[in-house]
Amino acid sequence: MTVAGKTTPGLTSRLVNGVLAIKPLANLAKHQARQMMIKRAEKIGVSWTQEVQTLQAHDWDKELAKVQNPQVTYPDYYLRSFHAYEKGDLCWEAALEVEVAAYTVHANIWPHAGAQGDPKLRQSYHNILTNSISSEPQDILDLGCSVGLSTFALQSVYPQAKITGLDLSPYFLAVADYRTQQRHCNINWVHASAESTGLPDASFDLISMFLMCHELPQSATQQIFAEARRLLRSSGHLAIMDMNPKSAIYKKMPPYILTLLKSTEPYLDEYFTLDIEQTLVEAGFNAPTITENSPRHRTIIAQTPT
Ligand SMILES: C[S@@+](CC[C@H](N)C(=O)[O-])C[C@H]1O[C@@H](n2cnc3c(N)ncnc32)[C@H](O)[C@@H]1O
């Protein structure tokens, strides 16, 4: 199967990639991106340093042993550096910082949103979900659930549903499990790859992928859509919330900002050039709807045939 509509990155993207191929320049870009982020966090009232220190003080052995599946094999693309962490998502540093990082990154989506930007982004997605899906989903799978921000948010929208959160990082899932204990709620955390979940056929009504696709090479997205198709019941929904490559913000983004962004997001070009609608149709979904839910994000909802 071919990846539909794959286009070549433009001249600016090729130049930026050339810069990032030079290791010392790439490291400098990553360092700068991280420093900018911590500074911005503290400015909008997200206590990055303090929150992370609190999590660092916890003994994670119990949670890690509970969630980690030693049989998991990691695809090569996942073993790269991501978000300025040398070991990508496979380290404690990333797991303990991901929540404060989400609040910081989403603070400037809407003017003056600050720390409310992240909940507002999730709310804008849920508004589209609840308007598009008429029957209440009973079984929900959150693919790429990370430390559970998207999973807990889905649980508040569908409190009666049985919810599973799946991720490839056992460190992220350990934090997710800790948060479940704090919230006294029940979520089934699964350590597996989204391409090959090991979950039974037709076992979900709704699968959600919140900010996951932009972290995937096109071949992985293709495989994950096929797996989602297998896991969904008839008339089930796959809902995807992610960056909107067609938004004016990305089109007008100055090259040096794009350089910083790409230094932390290795598959951005692949995501930006993927024809996601066609890829969903090729995976067996009906033609999806695509709705802008923020100045730079879109929500895609695809249904399985009845
Ligand atoms: C940006 S995070 C998603 C954040 C989360 N959904 C939220 O709303 O905060 C992307 C997540 O996808 C996970 N991931 C990436 N590739 C994966 C794969 N092939 N299988 C399972 N999880 C994967 C990463 O470990 C990471 O936790």
CSV table of C-alpha atoms and ligand atoms in Angstrom, one decimal:
chain,number,residue,atom,x,y,z
A,1,MET,CA,0.0,0.0,0.0
A,2,THR,CA,1.3,3.5,-0.8
A,3,VAL,CA,1.1,6.5,1.4
A,4,ALA,CA,-1.5,8.6,-0.4
A,5,GLY,CA,-0.6,12.1,-1.5
A,6,LYS,CA,3.0,12.2,-0.1
A,7,THR,CA,4.6,15.5,-1.2
A,8,THR,CA,8.2,16.7,-1.1
A,9,PRO,CA,9.1,19.2,1.6
A,10,GLY,CA,9.7,22.7,0.3
A,11,LEU,CA,13.1,24.5,0.0
A,12,THR,CA,12.9,26.0,3.5
A,13,SER,CA,12.3,22.7,5.0
A,14,ARG,CA,15.2,21.1,3.1
A,15,LEU,CA,17.5,24.0,4.3
A,16,VAL,CA,16.4,23.6,7.9
A,17,ASN,CA,17.0,19.8,7.7
A,18,GLY,CA,20.4,20.5,6.4
A,19,VAL,CA,21.2,22.7,9.4
A,20,LEU,CA,19.9,20.0,11.8
A,21,ALA,CA,22.1,17.3,10.2
A,22,ILE,CA,25.1,19.2,11.7
A,23,LYS,CA,25.2,17.7,15.2
A,24,PRO,CA,26.6,20.7,17.1
A,25,LEU,CA,24.1,23.0,15.5
A,26,ALA,CA,21.3,20.6,16.3
A,27,ASN,CA,22.4,20.4,19.9
A,28,LEU,CA,22.5,24.1,20.2
A,29,ALA,CA,19.0,24.4,18.8
A,30,LYS,CA,17.7,21.8,21.3
A,31,HIS,CA,19.4,23.5,24.2
A,32,GLN,CA,17.9,26.9,23.2
A,33,ALA,CA,14.4,25.4,22.8
A,34,ARG,CA,14.5,23.9,26.3
A,35,GLN,CA,15.8,27.0,28.0
A,36,MET,CA,13.1,29.1,26.3
A,37,MET,CA,10.4,26.6,27.4
A,38,ILE,CA,11.4,26.6,31.1
A,39,LYS,CA,11.6,30.4,31.2
A,40,ARG,CA,8.2,30.7,29.5
A,41,ALA,CA,6.7,28.2,32.0
A,42,GLU,CA,7.7,30.1,35.1
A,43,LYS,CA,6.5,33.4,33.5
A,44,ILE,CA,2.9,32.1,33.0
A,45,GLY,CA,2.8,30.7,36.5
A,46,VAL,CA,3.6,27.0,35.8
A,47,SER,CA,6.0,26.1,38.5
A,48,TRP,CA,8.2,23.9,36.3
A,49,THR,CA,11.1,23.5,38.7
A,50,GLN,CA,9.0,22.8,41.8
A,51,GLU,CA,6.6,20.4,40.1
A,52,VAL,CA,9.4,18.4,38.6
A,53,GLN,CA,11.3,18.3,42.0
A,54,THR,CA,8.1,16.9,43.7
A,55,LEU,CA,7.8,14.1,41.1
A,56,GLN,CA,11.6,13.4,41.3
A,57,ALA,CA,11.2,12.8,45.1
A,58,HIS,CA,8.7,9.9,44.5
A,59,ASP,CA,10.0,6.4,44.4
A,60,TRP,CA,8.8,5.0,41.1
A,61,ASP,CA,9.8,1.4,41.4
A,62,LYS,CA,6.3,0.1,42.3
A,63,GLU,CA,4.5,2.0,39.4
A,64,LEU,CA,7.1,1.1,36.9
A,65,ALA,CA,7.0,-2.6,37.8
A,66,LYS,CA,3.2,-2.5,37.6
A,67,VAL,CA,2.9,-1.0,34.1
A,68,GLN,CA,6.0,-2.2,32.3
A,69,ASN,CA,5.6,-5.1,29.8
A,70,PRO,CA,9.1,-6.6,29.3
A,71,GLN,CA,8.0,-8.2,26.0
A,72,VAL,CA,7.6,-4.9,24.3
A,73,THR,CA,9.9,-4.2,21.4
A,74,TYR,CA,10.5,-0.6,20.4
A,75,PRO,CA,10.4,0.5,16.8
A,76,ASP,CA,13.6,2.3,15.6
A,77,TYR,CA,11.8,5.6,15.0
A,78,TYR,CA,10.8,5.7,18.7
A,79,LEU,CA,14.4,5.3,19.9
A,80,ARG,CA,15.5,8.7,18.6
A,81,SER,CA,15.9,11.9,20.5
A,82,PHE,CA,12.6,13.8,20.9
A,83,HIS,CA,11.7,17.1,22.6
A,84,ALA,CA,15.3,17.8,23.4
A,85,TYR,CA,15.7,14.6,25.4
A,86,GLU,CA,18.5,12.4,24.2
A,87,LYS,CA,16.6,9.2,25.0
A,88,GLY,CA,13.3,10.6,23.7
A,89,ASP,CA,10.3,9.4,25.6
A,90,LEU,CA,12.2,6.5,27.2
A,91,CYS,CA,13.5,8.3,30.2
A,92,TRP,CA,12.4,9.7,33.6
A,93,GLU,CA,13.3,13.2,32.7
A,94,ALA,CA,10.8,13.3,29.9
A,95,ALA,CA,8.1,11.6,32.0
A,96,LEU,CA,8.4,14.0,34.9
A,97,GLU,CA,8.5,17.1,32.7
A,98,VAL,CA,5.8,16.2,30.2
A,99,GLU,CA,2.9,17.7,32.1
A,100,VAL,CA,4.4,21.1,32.8
A,101,ALA,CA,5.7,21.1,29.2
A,102,ALA,CA,2.2,20.6,27.9
A,103,TYR,CA,0.9,23.5,29.9
A,104,THR,CA,3.8,25.7,28.6
A,105,VAL,CA,3.6,24.7,25.0
A,106,HIS,CA,-0.2,25.3,24.9
A,107,ALA,CA,-0.1,28.6,26.8
A,108,ASN,CA,0.1,30.8,23.6
A,109,ILE,CA,-2.4,29.0,21.4
A,110,TRP,CA,-5.0,31.7,22.2
A,111,PRO,CA,-3.9,35.2,23.3
A,112,HIS,CA,-3.8,35.6,27.1
A,113,ALA,CA,-4.8,31.9,27.7
A,114,GLY,CA,-1.7,31.2,29.7
A,115,ALA,CA,-1.9,28.0,31.8
A,116,GLN,CA,-5.6,27.7,30.7
A,117,GLY,CA,-4.4,27.1,27.1
A,118,ASP,CA,-4.0,23.3,27.6
A,119,PRO,CA,-7.4,22.6,29.1
A,120,LYS,CA,-9.0,24.9,26.5
A,121,LEU,CA,-7.3,22.9,23.7
A,122,ARG,CA,-8.7,19.7,25.2
A,123,GLN,CA,-12.1,21.3,25.6
A,124,SER,CA,-12.2,22.5,22.0
A,125,TYR,CA,-11.5,18.9,20.9
A,126,HIS,CA,-14.2,17.4,23.2
A,127,ASN,CA,-16.7,19.9,21.9
A,128,ILE,CA,-16.2,18.5,18.4
A,129,LEU,CA,-16.2,14.9,19.7
A,130,THR,CA,-19.5,15.2,21.6
A,131,ASN,CA,-21.2,17.1,18.7
A,132,SER,CA,-20.0,14.5,16.1
A,133,ILE,CA,-20.6,11.3,18.0
A,134,SER,CA,-24.3,10.8,18.8
A,135,SER,CA,-24.2,7.6,20.9
A,136,GLU,CA,-22.1,7.5,24.2
A,137,PRO,CA,-19.0,5.4,23.7
A,138,GLN,CA,-18.8,2.5,26.2
A,139,ASP,CA,-15.2,1.4,25.5
A,140,ILE,CA,-12.6,4.1,24.8
A,141,LEU,CA,-8.9,3.7,23.9
A,142,ASP,CA,-6.5,6.6,24.2
A,143,LEU,CA,-3.5,5.9,22.0
A,144,GLY,CA,-0.3,7.7,22.9
A,145,CYS,CA,-1.8,8.5,26.3
A,146,SER,CA,1.6,9.6,27.8
A,147,VAL,CA,1.1,10.5,31.5
A,148,GLY,CA,-2.6,10.5,31.1
A,149,LEU,CA,-3.6,14.1,30.5
A,150,SER,CA,-5.7,13.2,27.5
A,151,THR,CA,-7.0,10.0,29.2
A,152,PHE,CA,-8.3,11.8,32.3
A,153,ALA,CA,-9.8,14.5,30.1
A,154,LEU,CA,-11.7,11.9,28.1
A,155,GLN,CA,-12.8,10.3,31.4
A,156,SER,CA,-14.4,13.5,32.5
A,157,VAL,CA,-16.3,13.8,29.2
A,158,TYR,CA,-17.4,10.1,29.3
A,159,PRO,CA,-17.5,9.1,33.0
A,160,GLN,CA,-19.5,6.0,32.4
A,161,ALA,CA,-17.0,4.5,29.8
A,162,LYS,CA,-14.4,1.9,30.4
A,163,ILE,CA,-11.1,3.6,29.4
A,164,THR,CA,-7.8,2.2,28.3
A,165,GLY,CA,-4.7,4.3,27.9
A,166,LEU,CA,-1.9,2.9,25.8
A,167,ASP,CA,1.7,4.1,25.3
A,168,LEU,CA,5.1,2.9,24.4
A,169,SER,CA,6.9,4.6,27.3
A,170,PRO,CA,6.8,2.7,30.6
A,171,TYR,CA,8.1,5.8,32.3
A,172,PHE,CA,5.1,7.9,31.1
A,173,LEU,CA,2.7,5.1,32.1
A,174,ALA,CA,4.3,4.9,35.6
A,175,VAL,CA,3.4,8.6,36.1
A,176,ALA,CA,-0.1,7.9,34.6
A,177,ASP,CA,-0.6,5.1,37.1
A,178,TYR,CA,0.5,7.4,40.0
A,179,ARG,CA,-2.0,10.0,38.9
A,180,THR,CA,-4.8,7.4,38.8
A,181,GLN,CA,-4.0,6.5,42.5
A,182,GLN,CA,-4.1,10.2,43.4
A,183,ARG,CA,-7.4,10.7,41.6
A,184,HIS,CA,-8.9,7.4,42.9
A,185,CYS,CA,-10.1,6.5,39.4
A,186,ASN,CA,-9.9,3.4,37.3
A,187,ILE,CA,-8.0,3.3,34.0
A,188,ASN,CA,-6.5,0.3,32.3
A,189,TRP,CA,-2.9,1.3,31.3
A,190,VAL,CA,-1.3,-0.7,28.6
A,191,HIS,CA,2.4,-0.7,27.7
A,192,ALA,CA,2.4,-1.6,24.0
A,193,SER,CA,3.0,-0.2,20.5
A,194,ALA,CA,0.0,1.3,18.9
A,195,GLU,CA,0.8,-0.6,15.7
A,196,SER,CA,0.4,-3.9,17.5
A,197,THR,CA,-1.6,-3.5,20.6
A,198,GLY,CA,-2.4,-7.1,21.4
A,199,LEU,CA,-5.9,-6.0,22.3
A,200,PRO,CA,-8.9,-7.9,20.9
A,201,ASP,CA,-10.7,-7.2,17.6
A,202,ALA,CA,-13.8,-4.9,17.7
A,203,SER,CA,-13.3,-4.0,21.4
A,204,PHE,CA,-13.7,-0.2,21.3
A,205,ASP,CA,-16.4,2.3,20.2
A,206,LEU,CA,-14.0,5.3,20.3
A,207,ILE,CA,-10.2,5.5,19.8
A,208,SER,CA,-8.6,8.9,20.4
A,209,MET,CA,-5.1,10.0,19.3
A,210,PHE,CA,-4.4,13.4,20.9
A,211,LEU,CA,-1.2,15.0,19.7
A,212,MET,CA,0.3,11.7,18.6
A,213,CYS,CA,0.4,11.6,14.8
A,214,HIS,CA,3.0,14.5,14.5
A,215,GLU,CA,5.4,12.2,16.3
A,216,LEU,CA,5.2,9.4,13.8
A,217,PRO,CA,6.8,8.6,10.5
A,218,GLN,CA,4.2,8.0,7.8
A,219,SER,CA,4.6,4.2,7.7
A,220,ALA,CA,3.8,4.0,11.5
A,221,THR,CA,0.7,6.2,11.1
A,222,GLN,CA,-0.5,3.9,8.3
A,223,GLN,CA,0.0,0.8,10.5
A,224,ILE,CA,-1.7,2.5,13.5
A,225,PHE,CA,-4.7,3.4,11.5
A,226,ALA,CA,-5.0,-0.2,10.3
A,227,GLU,CA,-4.7,-1.4,13.9
A,228,ALA,CA,-7.4,1.2,15.0
A,229,ARG,CA,-9.7,-0.1,12.2
A,230,ARG,CA,-9.2,-3.7,13.6
A,231,LEU,CA,-9.9,-2.6,17.2
A,232,LEU,CA,-13.1,-0.6,16.4
A,233,ARG,CA,-16.6,-2.0,16.3
A,234,SER,CA,-18.7,-1.2,13.3
A,235,SER,CA,-19.8,2.5,13.2
A,236,GLY,CA,-17.0,3.2,15.8
A,237,HIS,CA,-14.9,6.4,15.6
A,238,LEU,CA,-11.3,7.2,15.4
A,239,ALA,CA,-10.7,10.8,16.6
A,240,ILE,CA,-7.4,12.6,16.0
A,241,MET,CA,-6.4,16.0,17.4
A,242,ASP,CA,-3.1,17.4,16.2
A,243,MET,CA,-1.3,20.2,14.6
A,244,ASN,CA,-2.9,21.7,11.5
A,245,PRO,CA,-0.3,21.9,8.7
A,246,LYS,CA,-2.8,24.1,6.7
A,247,SER,CA,-3.1,26.7,9.4
A,248,ALA,CA,-1.8,30.2,8.6
A,249,ILE,CA,0.4,30.0,11.7
A,250,TYR,CA,2.6,27.1,10.3
A,251,LYS,CA,2.6,28.5,6.8
A,252,LYS,CA,3.9,31.9,8.0
A,253,MET,CA,6.2,30.5,10.7
A,254,PRO,CA,9.7,32.1,10.4
A,255,PRO,CA,12.4,29.6,9.4
A,256,TYR,CA,14.4,30.0,12.7
A,257,ILE,CA,11.4,29.0,14.8
A,258,LEU,CA,10.8,26.1,12.4
A,259,THR,CA,14.4,25.1,13.0
A,260,LEU,CA,13.9,25.0,16.7
A,261,LEU,CA,10.6,23.1,16.4
A,262,LYS,CA,12.1,20.5,14.1
A,263,SER,CA,15.1,20.0,16.3
A,264,THR,CA,12.7,18.6,18.9
A,265,GLU,CA,10.1,16.9,16.5
A,266,PRO,CA,12.0,14.6,14.2
A,267,TYR,CA,8.9,13.5,12.1
A,268,LEU,CA,7.3,16.8,11.6
A,269,ASP,CA,8.0,16.9,7.8
A,270,GLU,CA,6.5,13.4,7.4
A,271,TYR,CA,3.4,14.5,9.3
A,272,PHE,CA,3.1,17.8,7.4
A,273,THR,CA,3.3,16.1,4.1
A,274,LEU,CA,1.0,13.2,4.8
A,275,ASP,CA,-2.4,13.2,3.1
A,276,ILE,CA,-4.2,12.0,6.3
A,277,GLU,CA,-7.7,11.8,4.8
A,278,GLN,CA,-6.6,9.5,2.1
A,279,THR,CA,-4.5,7.4,4.5
A,280,LEU,CA,-7.6,6.9,6.7
A,281,VAL,CA,-9.7,5.9,3.7
A,282,GLU,CA,-6.9,3.4,2.6
A,283,ALA,CA,-7.0,2.0,6.1
A,284,GLY,CA,-10.8,1.2,5.7
A,285,PHE,CA,-12.5,4.2,7.3
A,286,ASN,CA,-15.2,6.3,5.7
A,287,ALA,CA,-14.1,9.7,4.5
A,288,PRO,CA,-13.3,11.7,7.6
A,289,THR,CA,-14.5,15.2,8.8
A,290,ILE,CA,-11.8,17.7,9.5
A,291,THR,CA,-12.5,20.7,11.8
A,292,GLU,CA,-10.2,23.4,13.0
A,293,ASN,CA,-10.4,23.5,16.8
A,294,SER,CA,-7.7,26.1,17.5
A,295,PRO,CA,-5.7,28.6,15.4
A,296,ARG,CA,-3.2,25.8,14.9
A,297,HIS,CA,-4.9,22.5,15.5
A,298,ARG,CA,-7.4,20.3,13.8
A,299,THR,CA,-9.7,17.5,14.8
A,300,ILE,CA,-10.2,14.6,12.4
A,301,ILE,CA,-13.1,12.2,12.9
A,302,ALA,CA,-13.2,9.0,10.9
A,303,GLN,CA,-15.9,6.3,11.3
A,304,THR,CA,-15.8,2.7,10.5
A,305,PRO,CA,-18.4,1.4,8.0
A,306,THR,CA,-21.7,0.2,9.5
B,1,LIG,C1,2.8,14.2,22.5
B,1,LIG,S1,2.6,12.7,23.3
B,1,LIG,C2,0.8,12.6,23.5
B,1,LIG,C3,0.3,13.4,24.6
B,1,LIG,C4,-1.0,12.9,25.3
B,1,LIG,N1,-1.9,12.2,24.4
B,1,LIG,C5,-1.6,14.2,25.9
B,1,LIG,O1,-2.6,14.6,25.5
B,1,LIG,O2,-0.9,14.8,26.7
B,1,LIG,C6,2.7,11.4,22.2
B,1,LIG,C7,2.7,10.1,22.9
B,1,LIG,O3,2.7,9.1,21.9
B,1,LIG,C8,3.5,8.0,22.4
B,1,LIG,N2,3.9,7.2,21.2
B,1,LIG,C9,4.6,7.5,20.1
B,1,LIG,N3,4.7,6.5,19.3
B,1,LIG,C10,4.0,5.5,19.8
B,1,LIG,C11,3.6,4.2,19.4
B,1,LIG,N4,4.1,3.7,18.2
B,1,LIG,N5,2.9,3.4,20.2
B,1,LIG,C12,2.4,3.9,21.4
B,1,LIG,N6,2.7,5.1,21.8
B,1,LIG,C13,3.5,5.9,21.1
B,1,LIG,C14,4.7,8.7,23.0
B,1,LIG,O4,5.3,7.8,24.0
B,1,LIG,C15,4.0,9.9,23.7
B,1,LIG,O5,3.6,9.6,25.0
